[in-house]
Amino acid sequence: MPKMLPLTPATGEMRRPRAVRFALSLLFGITLLAGAPALQAEDGYQLWLRYAAPGAASATASPGISQLVAIADSPVQKATQHELQRGLQALSGAAPVGAKTVTRAGGLLVGTPASSPQIARLGLDLDGLGREGYRIRSAVVDGHATTVVAANEDVGALYGAFHVLRLLQTGQPLRDLDIHETPRIAVRVLNHWDNLDRYVERGYAGQSIWDWHRLPGWLDPRYTDYARANASIGINGTVLNNVNANAEVLTPMYLDKVAAIAGMLRPYGMKVYLSARFSAPMEIGGLATADPLDAGVQRWWKTKADEVYALNPDFGGFLVKANSEGQPGPQDYGRSHADGANMLADAVAPHGGIVMWRAFVYSDEEPVDRAKQAYNEFVPLDGTFRDNVLVQVKNGAIDFQPREPFHPLFGAMPKTPLMMEFQITKEYLGFSTHLAYKAPLYEEVLDADTEVQGPGSTVARVIDGSLDGHALTGIAGVANIGSDRNWSGSHFDQANWYAFGRLAWNPDLASRDIAAEWTRMTFSNDPAVVEPVVGMMMASREAVVDYTGALGLHHVMGRGHHYGPGPWVEGGPRADWTSVYFHRADANGIGFDRTRRGSDAVSQYAPPVAEIFDDVARTPEEFLLWFHHVPWNHPMRSGRPLWDELVLRYDRGVGTVRDMRATWAGLDGRIDAERHAQVAAFLAIQQDEAQWWRDASIAYFQSISGLPLPAGVAPPPHPLGYYKALEFPHAPGDTQ
Ligand code: GCW
């Protein structure tokens, strides 16, 4: 056994014995807590890594650590050690005075066979765990009951350490464990839509956390906490800048700053990526063209890649938005998306980099249904991308709406690895003030069956590579992180970051289980908290769908800033930026006919799915108006006509928010006052805004349908003109 040291984070490292390179062996007793710890003011900065003792209400034990042997050489090992020290000490330190140590329960051993002779001696089978996977196993080591976390590489051990901390935080006993974990998706990244002036497009949590002006001289400790939070949920990369990219990020001055951030994230297994502006060779390189087939342009990108990698050897690669919403791209030179992607792919390939090429493309000059355009442009290119290219596809064909059917590209490009793009920030789900837990949305899409290879060809199996045998796989989440003290703008929006990471690691996890896990770590293990909070979270996304426009309505928000209702939005620069283009309501009915008789978008799905979406009787009602234009009196499954059903959904949404508010009010005293008060205030905002959405939408659609409201339904308090006249010139997050 290595020598025991007292648990003092500051000195543990300095006194490490050289003989054993990386083993964390913690001996701790089990301390039964006498009662829930006193509630302390919290501002949300700690996220789900509060390491609060699970509390007596969980009826389980928390470790009271007595001694620690810690050996850590590499940066990743040190990060692991620090986290375990921090976590275990806080978990035990939270025990109230008078808690009694009842038994000596054993230790915790974390490492790899290469770094720890003790782990090597155990001879655990680590095959199939890859670089990032880990095993957690209850074992007897040197006569002590021990929880062993073993991995092939340090980063796997880091992830395993976070898993143990999660078990402890959620009040689960460290007994009889035999856990094997490997990530199902290789590239698990955040996409920051952050500009270099710290403005965050579609960001509702303050400024960008990247303090570009002070970098690289000032390395905000927040970057380390960011990396800790991401590593705790398995996120292994981040794209620092907006896809609407500024070429300057590729200049030497910024590349130094990028390298400084990368240095802080690296010990936590995170790589840094950049959004590349396609026209950069012209803007910062002085070339006359950015044509991807031009030898000078190709040379410029290769040299640029060499420069990036010289500063940052494990740089991840580039993300590109090209020929979309005014961004430059290969089509400016008559070249294809594959030509553009491959040129960049060739530049980063010698360094092991990848290119994530976005499929979010549409053009107002294209007369076809916007929902069809990405498929039309990309499917013919299947098989023509380099091996290190991923095509990044949004979850639905329009744009991160509260509900969309899965994007028809999933399953339609078997020779190309497609990566998922989810939005974590809530551009269309109430910014950061509305409580909307997005994991059910993510889960719904991941579980959707493309049927391209028969039943079971789920979107999850497309993106994890198992359907078509791809090793390079990826998933991206548009970040909701900013400079706000609580990171995400609201306490509950932290759950969307958390859930994204957990589903990126394992797309089969259930959104309810993730909600429970997050609630336990973020608020309390008390079942009187967990059950109602999980209930609120699980109802919340459907509430947003209901009060913003249910039954397949989409893109009915305010123009530009996307804040609040705007079903009347029409005119302006392009039809497919209006609401009337999407809902097509007239005196006879409502909905976008995407059937074979209409835009024929249904035919982009595999035949069994297309058949269903083409048939008004078989289309799930939540997608009715997405695929069909139906009369206002279309009979619904409830027996009600469509108009009545739609109106009642608006009311149902407002009602759910009212219930959430009441539930939260009932938790007063069980949640620390600071966080409780902010959530309560935000729920009040949400209730007002849900009511506004409902009133404005009903006023508008009634002006089109001309139908009376169902019996007992309150009319909107204002005439339609009142809602249409509201303006929000300074709403946050708009495109600059
Ligand atoms: O969701 C929409 C947003 C734009 C965004 C664009 C995209 C970054 O309204 O702000 O631009 O999609 O995904 O490229």
CSV table of N, CA and C in Angstrom, one decimal, residues 620-712:
chain,number,residue,atom,x,y,z
A,620,PRO,N,-49.4,11.4,-37.1
A,620,PRO,CA,-49.6,11.7,-35.6
A,620,PRO,C,-50.1,13.1,-35.5
A,621,GLU,N,-51.0,13.4,-34.6
A,621,GLU,CA,-51.7,14.7,-34.5
A,621,GLU,C,-50.7,15.8,-34.2
A,622,GLU,N,-49.6,15.4,-33.5
A,622,GLU,CA,-48.6,16.5,-33.2
A,622,GLU,C,-47.9,17.0,-34.5
A,623,PHE,N,-48.0,16.3,-35.6
A,623,PHE,CA,-47.4,16.8,-36.8
A,623,PHE,C,-48.5,17.1,-37.9
A,624,LEU,N,-49.7,17.1,-37.5
A,624,LEU,CA,-50.8,17.3,-38.5
A,624,LEU,C,-50.6,18.5,-39.4
A,625,LEU,N,-50.4,19.7,-38.8
A,625,LEU,CA,-50.3,20.9,-39.6
A,625,LEU,C,-48.9,21.1,-40.2
A,626,TRP,N,-48.0,20.3,-39.8
A,626,TRP,CA,-46.6,20.2,-40.5
A,626,TRP,C,-46.8,19.7,-41.9
A,627,PHE,N,-47.6,18.6,-42.0
A,627,PHE,CA,-47.7,17.9,-43.2
A,627,PHE,C,-49.0,18.1,-44.0
A,628,HIS,N,-50.0,18.7,-43.4
A,628,HIS,CA,-51.3,18.7,-44.1
A,628,HIS,C,-51.9,20.1,-43.9
A,629,HIS,N,-52.6,20.5,-45.0
A,629,HIS,CA,-53.5,21.7,-44.9
A,629,HIS,C,-54.9,21.1,-44.7
A,630,VAL,N,-55.5,21.4,-43.6
A,630,VAL,CA,-56.8,20.8,-43.3
A,630,VAL,C,-57.9,21.9,-43.0
A,631,PRO,N,-59.1,21.5,-43.2
A,631,PRO,CA,-60.2,22.5,-42.9
A,631,PRO,C,-60.2,22.8,-41.4
A,632,TRP,N,-60.7,23.9,-41.0
A,632,TRP,CA,-60.8,24.3,-39.6
A,632,TRP,C,-61.7,23.3,-38.8
A,633,ASN,N,-62.6,22.6,-39.5
A,633,ASN,CA,-63.5,21.7,-38.8
A,633,ASN,C,-63.0,20.2,-38.9
A,634,HIS,N,-61.7,20.1,-39.3
A,634,HIS,CA,-61.2,18.7,-39.5
A,634,HIS,C,-61.4,18.0,-38.1
A,635,PRO,N,-61.9,16.7,-38.2
A,635,PRO,CA,-62.2,16.0,-37.0
A,635,PRO,C,-61.0,15.5,-36.3
A,636,MET,N,-60.8,15.8,-35.0
A,636,MET,CA,-59.6,15.3,-34.3
A,636,MET,C,-60.0,14.1,-33.5
A,637,ARG,N,-58.9,13.4,-33.0
A,637,ARG,CA,-59.2,12.1,-32.3
A,637,ARG,C,-60.0,12.4,-31.0
A,638,SER,N,-59.9,13.6,-30.5
A,638,SER,CA,-60.7,13.9,-29.3
A,638,SER,C,-62.2,14.0,-29.6
A,639,GLY,N,-62.5,14.0,-30.9
A,639,GLY,CA,-63.9,14.2,-31.3
A,639,GLY,C,-64.2,15.7,-31.6
A,640,ARG,N,-63.2,16.5,-31.2
A,640,ARG,CA,-63.5,18.0,-31.4
A,640,ARG,C,-63.0,18.4,-32.8
A,641,PRO,N,-63.6,19.5,-33.3
A,641,PRO,CA,-63.0,20.0,-34.6
A,641,PRO,C,-61.6,20.6,-34.3
A,642,LEU,N,-60.8,20.7,-35.4
A,642,LEU,CA,-59.5,21.2,-35.3
A,642,LEU,C,-59.4,22.6,-34.5
A,643,TRP,N,-60.3,23.5,-34.9
A,643,TRP,CA,-60.2,24.8,-34.4
A,643,TRP,C,-60.4,24.8,-32.8
A,644,ASP,N,-61.4,24.0,-32.4
A,644,ASP,CA,-61.6,23.9,-30.9
A,644,ASP,C,-60.4,23.3,-30.3
A,645,GLU,N,-59.8,22.2,-30.9
A,645,GLU,CA,-58.7,21.5,-30.3
A,645,GLU,C,-57.5,22.5,-30.2
A,646,LEU,N,-57.3,23.2,-31.2
A,646,LEU,CA,-56.1,24.2,-31.2
A,646,LEU,C,-56.3,25.2,-30.1
A,647,VAL,N,-57.5,25.7,-30.0
A,647,VAL,CA,-57.7,26.7,-28.9
A,647,VAL,C,-57.5,26.1,-27.5
A,648,LEU,N,-58.0,24.9,-27.4
A,648,LEU,CA,-57.9,24.2,-26.1
A,648,LEU,C,-56.4,23.9,-25.8
A,649,ARG,N,-55.6,23.6,-26.8
A,649,ARG,CA,-54.2,23.4,-26.5
A,649,ARG,C,-53.5,24.7,-26.0
A,650,TYR,N,-53.9,25.8,-26.6
A,650,TYR,CA,-53.3,27.0,-26.1
A,650,TYR,C,-53.6,27.2,-24.6
A,651,ASP,N,-54.9,26.9,-24.3
A,651,ASP,CA,-55.3,27.0,-22.8
A,651,ASP,C,-54.5,26.0,-22.0
A,652,ARG,N,-54.4,24.8,-22.5
A,652,ARG,CA,-53.7,23.7,-21.8
A,652,ARG,C,-52.3,24.1,-21.4
A,653,GLY,N,-51.6,24.7,-22.4
A,653,GLY,CA,-50.2,25.2,-22.2
A,653,GLY,C,-50.1,26.2,-21.1
A,654,VAL,N,-51.0,27.1,-21.1
A,654,VAL,CA,-51.0,28.2,-20.0
A,654,VAL,C,-51.3,27.5,-18.7
A,655,GLY,N,-52.3,26.5,-18.7
A,655,GLY,CA,-52.6,25.8,-17.5
A,655,GLY,C,-51.4,25.0,-16.9
A,656,THR,N,-50.6,24.4,-17.8
A,656,THR,CA,-49.5,23.7,-17.3
A,656,THR,C,-48.5,24.6,-16.6
A,657,VAL,N,-48.3,25.8,-17.2
A,657,VAL,CA,-47.4,26.7,-16.5
A,657,VAL,C,-47.9,27.2,-15.2
A,658,ARG,N,-49.2,27.4,-15.1
A,658,ARG,CA,-49.8,27.7,-13.8
A,658,ARG,C,-49.6,26.7,-12.8
A,659,ASP,N,-49.7,25.4,-13.2
A,659,ASP,CA,-49.5,24.3,-12.3
A,659,ASP,C,-48.0,24.2,-11.9
A,660,MET,N,-47.1,24.5,-12.8
A,660,MET,CA,-45.7,24.4,-12.5
A,660,MET,C,-45.4,25.5,-11.4
A,661,ARG,N,-46.0,26.6,-11.6
A,661,ARG,CA,-45.7,27.7,-10.7
A,661,ARG,C,-46.2,27.3,-9.3
A,662,ALA,N,-47.4,26.7,-9.2
A,662,ALA,CA,-47.9,26.3,-7.9
A,662,ALA,C,-47.1,25.3,-7.3
A,663,THR,N,-46.6,24.3,-8.1
A,663,THR,CA,-45.7,23.3,-7.6
A,663,THR,C,-44.5,23.9,-7.0
A,664,TRP,N,-43.9,24.8,-7.7
A,664,TRP,CA,-42.7,25.4,-7.3
A,664,TRP,C,-42.9,26.2,-6.0
A,665,ALA,N,-44.0,26.9,-5.9
A,665,ALA,CA,-44.3,27.7,-4.7
A,665,ALA,C,-44.4,26.7,-3.5
A,666,GLY,N,-44.8,25.5,-3.7
A,666,GLY,CA,-44.9,24.5,-2.7
A,666,GLY,C,-43.6,24.0,-2.2
A,667,LEU,N,-42.5,24.3,-2.9
A,667,LEU,CA,-41.2,23.8,-2.6
A,667,LEU,C,-40.4,24.9,-1.8
A,668,ASP,N,-41.1,26.0,-1.5
A,668,ASP,CA,-40.5,27.0,-0.7
A,668,ASP,C,-40.0,26.4,0.7
A,669,GLY,N,-38.8,26.7,1.0
A,669,GLY,CA,-38.2,26.1,2.3
A,669,GLY,C,-37.5,24.8,2.0
A,670,ARG,N,-37.7,24.2,0.9
A,670,ARG,CA,-37.0,23.0,0.6
A,670,ARG,C,-35.8,23.2,-0.3
A,671,ILE,N,-35.9,24.4,-1.0
A,671,ILE,CA,-34.8,24.8,-1.9
A,671,ILE,C,-34.2,26.1,-1.3
A,672,ASP,N,-32.9,26.3,-1.4
A,672,ASP,CA,-32.3,27.5,-0.9
A,672,ASP,C,-33.0,28.7,-1.5
A,673,ALA,N,-33.1,29.8,-0.6
A,673,ALA,CA,-34.0,30.9,-0.9
A,673,ALA,C,-33.6,31.6,-2.2
A,674,GLU,N,-32.3,31.8,-2.5
A,674,GLU,CA,-31.9,32.6,-3.6
A,674,GLU,C,-32.3,31.9,-4.9
A,675,ARG,N,-32.0,30.6,-5.0
A,675,ARG,CA,-32.4,30.0,-6.3
A,675,ARG,C,-34.0,29.8,-6.4
A,676,HIS,N,-34.6,29.5,-5.2
A,676,HIS,CA,-36.0,29.4,-5.3
A,676,HIS,C,-36.7,30.7,-5.7
A,677,ALA,N,-36.2,31.8,-5.3
A,677,ALA,CA,-36.8,33.1,-5.6
A,677,ALA,C,-36.6,33.4,-7.1
A,678,GLN,N,-35.5,33.1,-7.6
A,678,GLN,CA,-35.3,33.4,-9.1
A,678,GLN,C,-36.2,32.5,-9.9
A,679,VAL,N,-36.2,31.3,-9.6
A,679,VAL,CA,-37.1,30.4,-10.4
A,679,VAL,C,-38.5,30.8,-10.3
A,680,ALA,N,-38.9,31.2,-9.1
A,680,ALA,CA,-40.3,31.7,-8.9
A,680,ALA,C,-40.6,32.9,-9.8
A,681,ALA,N,-39.7,33.8,-9.8
A,681,ALA,CA,-39.9,35.0,-10.6
A,681,ALA,C,-39.9,34.7,-12.1
A,682,PHE,N,-39.1,33.8,-12.5
A,682,PHE,CA,-39.1,33.4,-13.9
A,682,PHE,C,-40.3,32.7,-14.3
A,683,LEU,N,-40.9,31.9,-13.4
A,683,LEU,CA,-42.1,31.2,-13.7
A,683,LEU,C,-43.3,32.2,-13.8
A,684,ALA,N,-43.2,33.3,-13.1
A,684,ALA,CA,-44.2,34.3,-13.2
A,684,ALA,C,-44.1,35.0,-14.6
A,685,ILE,N,-42.9,35.2,-15.0
A,685,ILE,CA,-42.7,35.8,-16.4
A,685,ILE,C,-43.2,34.8,-17.4
A,686,GLN,N,-42.9,33.5,-17.2
A,686,GLN,CA,-43.4,32.5,-18.2
A,686,GLN,C,-44.9,32.5,-18.2
A,687,GLN,N,-45.5,32.6,-17.1
A,687,GLN,CA,-47.0,32.5,-17.1
A,687,GLN,C,-47.6,33.7,-17.9
A,688,ASP,N,-47.0,34.9,-17.6
A,688,ASP,CA,-47.5,36.1,-18.4
A,688,ASP,C,-47.3,35.9,-19.9
A,689,GLU,N,-46.1,35.4,-20.2
A,689,GLU,CA,-45.7,35.3,-21.6
A,689,GLU,C,-46.5,34.1,-22.3
A,690,ALA,N,-46.8,33.1,-21.6
A,690,ALA,CA,-47.6,32.0,-22.1
A,690,ALA,C,-49.0,32.5,-22.4
A,691,GLN,N,-49.5,33.3,-21.5
A,691,GLN,CA,-50.8,33.9,-21.7
A,691,GLN,C,-50.8,34.8,-22.9
A,692,TRP,N,-49.7,35.6,-23.0
A,692,TRP,CA,-49.6,36.5,-24.2
A,692,TRP,C,-49.5,35.7,-25.5
A,693,TRP,N,-48.7,34.6,-25.5
A,693,TRP,CA,-48.7,33.8,-26.7
A,693,TRP,C,-50.1,33.3,-27.1
A,694,ARG,N,-50.8,32.8,-26.0
A,694,ARG,CA,-52.1,32.2,-26.2
A,694,ARG,C,-53.1,33.3,-26.7
A,695,ASP,N,-53.1,34.4,-26.1
A,695,ASP,CA,-54.1,35.4,-26.4
A,695,ASP,C,-53.8,35.9,-27.9
A,696,ALA,N,-52.6,36.3,-28.1
A,696,ALA,CA,-52.2,36.8,-29.4
A,696,ALA,C,-52.5,35.8,-30.6
A,697,SER,N,-52.2,34.6,-30.3
A,697,SER,CA,-52.3,33.5,-31.4
A,697,SER,C,-53.8,33.3,-31.6
A,698,ILE,N,-54.6,33.2,-30.5
A,698,ILE,CA,-56.0,33.0,-30.7
A,698,ILE,C,-56.6,34.2,-31.5
A,699,ALA,N,-56.2,35.4,-31.1
A,699,ALA,CA,-56.8,36.6,-31.7
A,699,ALA,C,-56.5,36.6,-33.2
A,700,TYR,N,-55.2,36.2,-33.6
A,700,TYR,CA,-54.9,36.2,-35.0
A,700,TYR,C,-55.6,35.1,-35.7
A,701,PHE,N,-55.5,33.9,-35.2
A,701,PHE,CA,-56.1,32.8,-36.0
A,701,PHE,C,-57.7,32.9,-36.0
A,702,GLN,N,-58.3,33.5,-35.0
A,702,GLN,CA,-59.7,33.7,-35.1
A,702,GLN,C,-60.0,34.7,-36.1
A,703,SER,N,-59.1,35.7,-36.3
A,703,SER,CA,-59.4,36.7,-37.4
A,703,SER,C,-59.4,36.0,-38.8
A,704,ILE,N,-58.7,34.9,-38.9
A,704,ILE,CA,-58.6,34.2,-40.2
A,704,ILE,C,-59.8,33.1,-40.3
A,705,SER,N,-60.0,32.4,-39.2
A,705,SER,CA,-61.0,31.3,-39.2
A,705,SER,C,-62.4,31.8,-39.2
A,706,GLY,N,-62.5,33.0,-38.5
A,706,GLY,CA,-63.9,33.6,-38.3
A,706,GLY,C,-64.8,32.7,-37.4
A,707,LEU,N,-64.2,31.8,-36.7
A,707,LEU,CA,-65.0,30.9,-35.9
A,707,LEU,C,-65.1,31.3,-34.4
A,708,PRO,N,-66.2,31.0,-33.8
A,708,PRO,CA,-66.4,31.3,-32.3
A,708,PRO,C,-65.5,30.5,-31.5
A,709,LEU,N,-65.1,31.0,-30.3
A,709,LEU,CA,-64.3,30.2,-29.4
A,709,LEU,C,-65.2,29.1,-28.8
A,710,PRO,N,-64.6,27.9,-28.5
A,710,PRO,CA,-65.4,26.9,-27.8
A,710,PRO,C,-66.0,27.4,-26.5
A,711,ALA,N,-67.1,26.8,-26.1
A,711,ALA,CA,-67.8,27.3,-24.9
A,711,ALA,C,-66.9,27.3,-23.7
A,712,GLY,N,-67.0,28.4,-22.9
A,712,GLY,CA,-66.2,28.5,-21.7
A,712,GLY,C,-64.8,29.0,-21.9
